[in-house]
Structure formats: C-alpha cells, structure tokens
mmCIF file of C-alpha atoms in Angstrom:
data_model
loop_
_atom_site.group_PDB
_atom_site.id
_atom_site.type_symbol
_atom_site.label_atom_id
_atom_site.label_comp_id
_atom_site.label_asym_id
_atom_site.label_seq_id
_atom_site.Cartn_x
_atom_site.Cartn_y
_atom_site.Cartn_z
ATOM 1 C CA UNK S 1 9.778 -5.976 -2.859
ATOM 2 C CA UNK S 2 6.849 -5.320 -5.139
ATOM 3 C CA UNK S 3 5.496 -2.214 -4.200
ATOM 4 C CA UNK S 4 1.572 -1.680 -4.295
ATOM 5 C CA UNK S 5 -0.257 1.715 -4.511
ATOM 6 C CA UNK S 6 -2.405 3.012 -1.451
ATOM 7 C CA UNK S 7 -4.826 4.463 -3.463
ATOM 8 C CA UNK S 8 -7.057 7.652 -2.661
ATOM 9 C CA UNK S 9 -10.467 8.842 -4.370
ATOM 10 C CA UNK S 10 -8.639 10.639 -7.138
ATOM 11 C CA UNK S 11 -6.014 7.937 -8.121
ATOM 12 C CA UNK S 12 -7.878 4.861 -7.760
ATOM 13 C CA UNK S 13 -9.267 3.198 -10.921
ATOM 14 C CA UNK S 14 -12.837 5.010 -11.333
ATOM 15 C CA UNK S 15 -14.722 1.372 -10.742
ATOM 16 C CA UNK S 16 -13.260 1.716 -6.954
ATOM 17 C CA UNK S 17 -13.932 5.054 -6.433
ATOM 18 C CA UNK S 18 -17.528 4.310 -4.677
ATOM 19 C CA UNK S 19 -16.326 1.455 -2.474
ATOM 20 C CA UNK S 20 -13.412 3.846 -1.043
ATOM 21 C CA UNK S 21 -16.196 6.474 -0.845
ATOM 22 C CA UNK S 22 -18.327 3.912 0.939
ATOM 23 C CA UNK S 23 -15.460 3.247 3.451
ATOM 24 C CA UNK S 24 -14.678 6.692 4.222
ATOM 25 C CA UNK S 25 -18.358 6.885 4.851
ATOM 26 C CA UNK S 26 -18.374 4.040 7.243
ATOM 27 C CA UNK S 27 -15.216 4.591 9.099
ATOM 28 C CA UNK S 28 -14.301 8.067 8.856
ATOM 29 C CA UNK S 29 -11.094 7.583 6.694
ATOM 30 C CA UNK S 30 -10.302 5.322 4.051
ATOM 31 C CA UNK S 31 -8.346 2.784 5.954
ATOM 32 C CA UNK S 32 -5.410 1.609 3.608
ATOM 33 C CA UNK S 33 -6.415 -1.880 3.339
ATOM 34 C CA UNK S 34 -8.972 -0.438 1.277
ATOM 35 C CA UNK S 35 -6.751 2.059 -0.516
ATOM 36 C CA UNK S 36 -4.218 -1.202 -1.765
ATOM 37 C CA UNK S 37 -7.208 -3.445 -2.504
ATOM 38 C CA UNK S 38 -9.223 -0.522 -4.744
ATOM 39 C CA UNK S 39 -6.126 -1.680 -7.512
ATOM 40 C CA UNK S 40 -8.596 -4.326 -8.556
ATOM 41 C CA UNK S 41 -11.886 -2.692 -8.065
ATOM 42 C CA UNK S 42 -13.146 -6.471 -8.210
ATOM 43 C CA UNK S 43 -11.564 -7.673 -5.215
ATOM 44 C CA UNK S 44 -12.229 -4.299 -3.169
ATOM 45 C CA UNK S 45 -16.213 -4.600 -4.146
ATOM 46 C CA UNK S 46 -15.794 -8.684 -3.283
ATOM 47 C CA UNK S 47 -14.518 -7.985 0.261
ATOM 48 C CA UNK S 48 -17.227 -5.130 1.073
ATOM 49 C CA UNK S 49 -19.756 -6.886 0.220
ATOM 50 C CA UNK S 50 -18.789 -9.758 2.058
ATOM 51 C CA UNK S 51 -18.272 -7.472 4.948
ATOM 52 C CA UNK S 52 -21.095 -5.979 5.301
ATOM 53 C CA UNK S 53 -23.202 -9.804 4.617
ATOM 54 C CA UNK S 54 -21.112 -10.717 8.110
ATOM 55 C CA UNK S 55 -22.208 -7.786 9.976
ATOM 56 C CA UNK S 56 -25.909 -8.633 8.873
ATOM 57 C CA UNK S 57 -24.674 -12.494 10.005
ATOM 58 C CA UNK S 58 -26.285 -14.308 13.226
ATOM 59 C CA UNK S 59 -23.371 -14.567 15.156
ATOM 60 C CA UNK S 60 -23.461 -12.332 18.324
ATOM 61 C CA UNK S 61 -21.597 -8.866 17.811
ATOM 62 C CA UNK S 62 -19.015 -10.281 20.267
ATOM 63 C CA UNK S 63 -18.411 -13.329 18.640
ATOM 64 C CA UNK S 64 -17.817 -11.843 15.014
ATOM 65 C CA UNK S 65 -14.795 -10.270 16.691
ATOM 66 C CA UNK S 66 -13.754 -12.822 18.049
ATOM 67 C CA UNK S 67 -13.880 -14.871 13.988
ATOM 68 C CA UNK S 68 -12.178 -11.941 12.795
ATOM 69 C CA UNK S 69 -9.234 -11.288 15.718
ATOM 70 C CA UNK S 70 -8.549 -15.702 15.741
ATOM 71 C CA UNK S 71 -8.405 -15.713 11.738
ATOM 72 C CA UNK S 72 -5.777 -12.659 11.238
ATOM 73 C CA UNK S 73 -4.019 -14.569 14.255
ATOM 74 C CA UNK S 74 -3.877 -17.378 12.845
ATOM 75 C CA UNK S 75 -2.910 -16.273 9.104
ATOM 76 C CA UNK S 76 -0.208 -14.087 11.297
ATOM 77 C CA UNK S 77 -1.412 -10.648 9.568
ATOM 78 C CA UNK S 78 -0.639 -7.821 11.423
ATOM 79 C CA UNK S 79 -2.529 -5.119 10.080
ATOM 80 C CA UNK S 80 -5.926 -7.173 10.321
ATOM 81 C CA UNK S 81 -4.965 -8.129 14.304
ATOM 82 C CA UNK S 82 -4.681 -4.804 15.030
ATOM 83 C CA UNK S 83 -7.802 -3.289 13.070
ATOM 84 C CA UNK S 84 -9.944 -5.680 14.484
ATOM 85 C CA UNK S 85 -8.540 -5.383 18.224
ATOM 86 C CA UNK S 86 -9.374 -1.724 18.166
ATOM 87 C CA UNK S 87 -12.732 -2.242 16.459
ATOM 88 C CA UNK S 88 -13.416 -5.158 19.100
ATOM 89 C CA UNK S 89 -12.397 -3.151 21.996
ATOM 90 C CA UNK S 90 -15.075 -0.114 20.548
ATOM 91 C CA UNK S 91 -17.568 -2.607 20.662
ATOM 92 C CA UNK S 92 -17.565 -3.878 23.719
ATOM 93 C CA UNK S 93 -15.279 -7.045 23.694
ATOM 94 C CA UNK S 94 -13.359 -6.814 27.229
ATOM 95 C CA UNK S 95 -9.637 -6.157 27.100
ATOM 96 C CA UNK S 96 -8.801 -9.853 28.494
ATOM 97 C CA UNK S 97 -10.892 -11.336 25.787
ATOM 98 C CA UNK S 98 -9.147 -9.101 23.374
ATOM 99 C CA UNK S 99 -5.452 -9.650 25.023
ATOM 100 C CA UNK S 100 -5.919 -13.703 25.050
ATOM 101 C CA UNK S 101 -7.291 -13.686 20.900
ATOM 102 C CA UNK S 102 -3.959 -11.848 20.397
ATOM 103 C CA UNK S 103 -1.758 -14.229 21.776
ATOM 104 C CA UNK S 104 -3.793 -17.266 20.668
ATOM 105 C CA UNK S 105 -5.044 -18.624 23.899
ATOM 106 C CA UNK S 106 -8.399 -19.283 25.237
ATOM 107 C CA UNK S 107 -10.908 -16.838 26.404
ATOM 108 C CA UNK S 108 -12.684 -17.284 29.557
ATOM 109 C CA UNK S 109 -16.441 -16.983 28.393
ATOM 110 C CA UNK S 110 -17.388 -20.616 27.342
ATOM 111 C CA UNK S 111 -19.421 -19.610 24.022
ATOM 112 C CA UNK S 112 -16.537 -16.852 23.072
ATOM 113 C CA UNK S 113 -14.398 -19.614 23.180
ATOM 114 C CA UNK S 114 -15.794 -22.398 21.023
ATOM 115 C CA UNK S 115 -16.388 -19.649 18.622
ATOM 116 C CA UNK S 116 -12.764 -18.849 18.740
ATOM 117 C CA UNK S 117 -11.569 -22.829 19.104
ATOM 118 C CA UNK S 118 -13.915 -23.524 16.224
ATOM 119 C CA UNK S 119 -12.890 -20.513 13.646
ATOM 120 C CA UNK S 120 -8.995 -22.081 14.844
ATOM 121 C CA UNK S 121 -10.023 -25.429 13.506
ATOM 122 C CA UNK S 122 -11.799 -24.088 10.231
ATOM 123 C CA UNK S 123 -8.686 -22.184 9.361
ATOM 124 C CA UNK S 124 -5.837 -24.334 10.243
ATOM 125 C CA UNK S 125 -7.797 -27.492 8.721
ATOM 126 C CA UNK S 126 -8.837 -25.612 5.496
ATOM 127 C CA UNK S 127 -12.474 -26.325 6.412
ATOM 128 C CA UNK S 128 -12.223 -30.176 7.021
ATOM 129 C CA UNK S 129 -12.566 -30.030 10.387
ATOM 130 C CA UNK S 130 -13.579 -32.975 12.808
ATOM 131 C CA UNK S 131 -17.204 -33.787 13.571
ATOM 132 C CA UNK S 132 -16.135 -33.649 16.914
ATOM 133 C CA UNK S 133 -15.299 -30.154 17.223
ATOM 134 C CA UNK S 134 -18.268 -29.269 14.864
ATOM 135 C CA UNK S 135 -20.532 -31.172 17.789
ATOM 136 C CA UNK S 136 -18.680 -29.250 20.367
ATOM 137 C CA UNK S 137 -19.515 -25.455 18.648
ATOM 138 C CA UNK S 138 -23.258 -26.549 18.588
ATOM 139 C CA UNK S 139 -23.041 -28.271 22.657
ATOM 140 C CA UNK S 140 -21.896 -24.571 23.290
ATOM 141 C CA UNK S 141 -25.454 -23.110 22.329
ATOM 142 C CA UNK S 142 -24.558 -22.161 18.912
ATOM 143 C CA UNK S 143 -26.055 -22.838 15.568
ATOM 144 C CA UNK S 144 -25.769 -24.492 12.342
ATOM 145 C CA UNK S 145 -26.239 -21.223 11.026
ATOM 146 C CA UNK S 146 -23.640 -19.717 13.377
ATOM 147 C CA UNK S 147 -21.771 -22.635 11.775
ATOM 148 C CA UNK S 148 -21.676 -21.054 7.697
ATOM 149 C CA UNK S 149 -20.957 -17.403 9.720
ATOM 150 C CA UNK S 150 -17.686 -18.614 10.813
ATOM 151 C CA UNK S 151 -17.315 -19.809 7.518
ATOM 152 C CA UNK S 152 -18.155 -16.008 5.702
ATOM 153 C CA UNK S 153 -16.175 -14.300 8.362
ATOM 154 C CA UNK S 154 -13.281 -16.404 7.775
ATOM 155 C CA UNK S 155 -13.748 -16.074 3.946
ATOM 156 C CA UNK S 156 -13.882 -12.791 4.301
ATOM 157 C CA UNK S 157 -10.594 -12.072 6.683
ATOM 158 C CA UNK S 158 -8.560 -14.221 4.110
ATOM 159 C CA UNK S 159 -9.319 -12.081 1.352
ATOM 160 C CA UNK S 160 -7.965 -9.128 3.227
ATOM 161 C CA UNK S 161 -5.222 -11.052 5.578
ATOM 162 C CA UNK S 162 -3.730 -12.400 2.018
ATOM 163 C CA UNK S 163 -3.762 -9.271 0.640
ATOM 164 C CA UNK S 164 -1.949 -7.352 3.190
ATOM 165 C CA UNK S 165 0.621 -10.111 3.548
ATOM 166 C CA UNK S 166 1.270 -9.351 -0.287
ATOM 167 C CA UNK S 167 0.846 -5.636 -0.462
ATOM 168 C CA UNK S 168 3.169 -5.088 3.002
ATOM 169 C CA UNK S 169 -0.281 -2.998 3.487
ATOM 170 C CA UNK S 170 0.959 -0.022 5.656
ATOM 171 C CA UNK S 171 -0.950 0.549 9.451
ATOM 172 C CA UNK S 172 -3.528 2.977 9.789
ATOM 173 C CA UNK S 173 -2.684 5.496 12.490
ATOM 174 C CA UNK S 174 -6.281 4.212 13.602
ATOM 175 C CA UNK S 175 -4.823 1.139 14.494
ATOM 176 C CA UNK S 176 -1.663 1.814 16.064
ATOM 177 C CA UNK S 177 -2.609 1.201 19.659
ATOM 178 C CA UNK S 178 -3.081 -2.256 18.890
ATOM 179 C CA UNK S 179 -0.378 -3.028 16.577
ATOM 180 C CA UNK S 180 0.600 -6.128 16.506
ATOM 181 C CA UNK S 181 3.750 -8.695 15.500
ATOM 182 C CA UNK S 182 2.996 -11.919 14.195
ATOM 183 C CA UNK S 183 5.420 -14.258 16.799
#
C-alpha cells in the first residue's frame, strides 16, 4: 500500500501551510484529512474553499449534514461518516436522524429526507437523476437553489471521500465516537 504523509505546519509544502493553519483555526486541531490533502496544496485550497462556499450555502444547517453524512455513506468512506456524524450531532441533528443517515435509511422529518433521498440519487446517478425525483425535492418545500447546494456539498465530500479512500487517511481521535465501517 502506497503510503501518504499526514502532514503538520512544519512538513507540509509551504503553499499549504495557511490552509492547515486555517483548519487548526477553525477546528481546534488539524484534522488529518487536511494533513494528507496539504501534499498538493492545490487540492487542500480546492476543498476549503469549497467548504466554506457550502457553509455560506442556502440549505438549512440541518440539511447540509444530512448532504454530507448520505454522500460519505454512499461513497462508503469511513473517515468522512464519522467526521460529519460528530459534527452533525454538535449541531443539533438528533441522534435518530444521525443513526438512520449511517445505516442508509430514511429519516423521519419529511424535508430531511428528500434532502437525503435526493443527495442519494445525485450521487449514485452521477448527477442524471430523474425529473421525477428532482420534482419531488422541490414538492418538499425546497429550492432550485437548494437544488445546485446538494450539488456543491456533494462536490465537495467527493473530493475528500476519494481522497481518504486513496490515502487510507487515518481517524482523528475527534472522531472516534462515531467511527464507522463501510458494510
């Protein structure tokens, strides 16, 4: 197996440097999904940018954890499942919720759940998804805006769900209450 650095401040190339700097800012540590992406300084500024455009996104707080918990499901990554179940349970997302995005089943609030039926369909169609199900997401109350949010939140969780399926990215101690295994 290929092994990838988890870089730190003082080993990363100098062009990542303020990104990791950045996340240690933002979350108190530099999570290692961070520290393996900062090889390519590109890709690490790429996915924090996009980041922080889909926390300034329309969707409900609620509902961007949802995009982010059904994509890493779906794409079977294990770190992100667990990052995101921790950060969703800090923000307010109710354990049920949380416990049925794990496991890929539906979640009892009716606009949670297109959100999460609809980011399904975007990711296991590779964006063609049916009309139908497009009409369904906007019968729910949501928005053709809400509709290119899904599509940023789910650009941005493949960015980091393919990278920790290559890099074998090691679990933040952060995270390990919700670790995860992909069934």
């Amino acid at each position: 197996m290929v092994q990838f650095t988890v870089h730190d401040e003082t080993t990363a190339p100098e062009a990542a440097r303020p990104h990791l700097e950045a996340g240690r800012a933002r979350l108190g540590f530099v999570s290692t999904l961070n520290a393996v992406m900062a090889e390519s300084p590109e890709l690490l500024a790429g996915y924090n940018a996009l980041a922080e455009q889909f926390t300034k996104s329309s969707l409900p707080a609620k509902a961007k954890q949802v995009v982010l918990i059904t994509v890493s499901v779906v794409n079977g990554c294990e770190y992100c499942v667990a990052a995101h179940s921790t950060v969703a349970l800090k923000a307010g997302v109710d354990e049920e919720t949380v416990r049925a995005l794990r496991a890929g089943k539906p979640v009892s609030d009716e606009t949670l759940e297109a959100v999460r039926r609809f980011t399904e369909r975007v990711v296991t169609d590779r964006g063609w998804v049916e009309e139908q199900e497009v009409e369904a997401f906007l019968a729910a109350g949501l928005t053709r805006r809400h509709v290119l949010d899904v599509v940023l939140g789910v650009g941005m969780k493949t960015l980091s769900n393919y990278t920790n399926h290559i890099a074998h990215t090691p679990l933040d101690p952060a995270w390990q209450a919700q670790e995860w295994k992909r069934p």
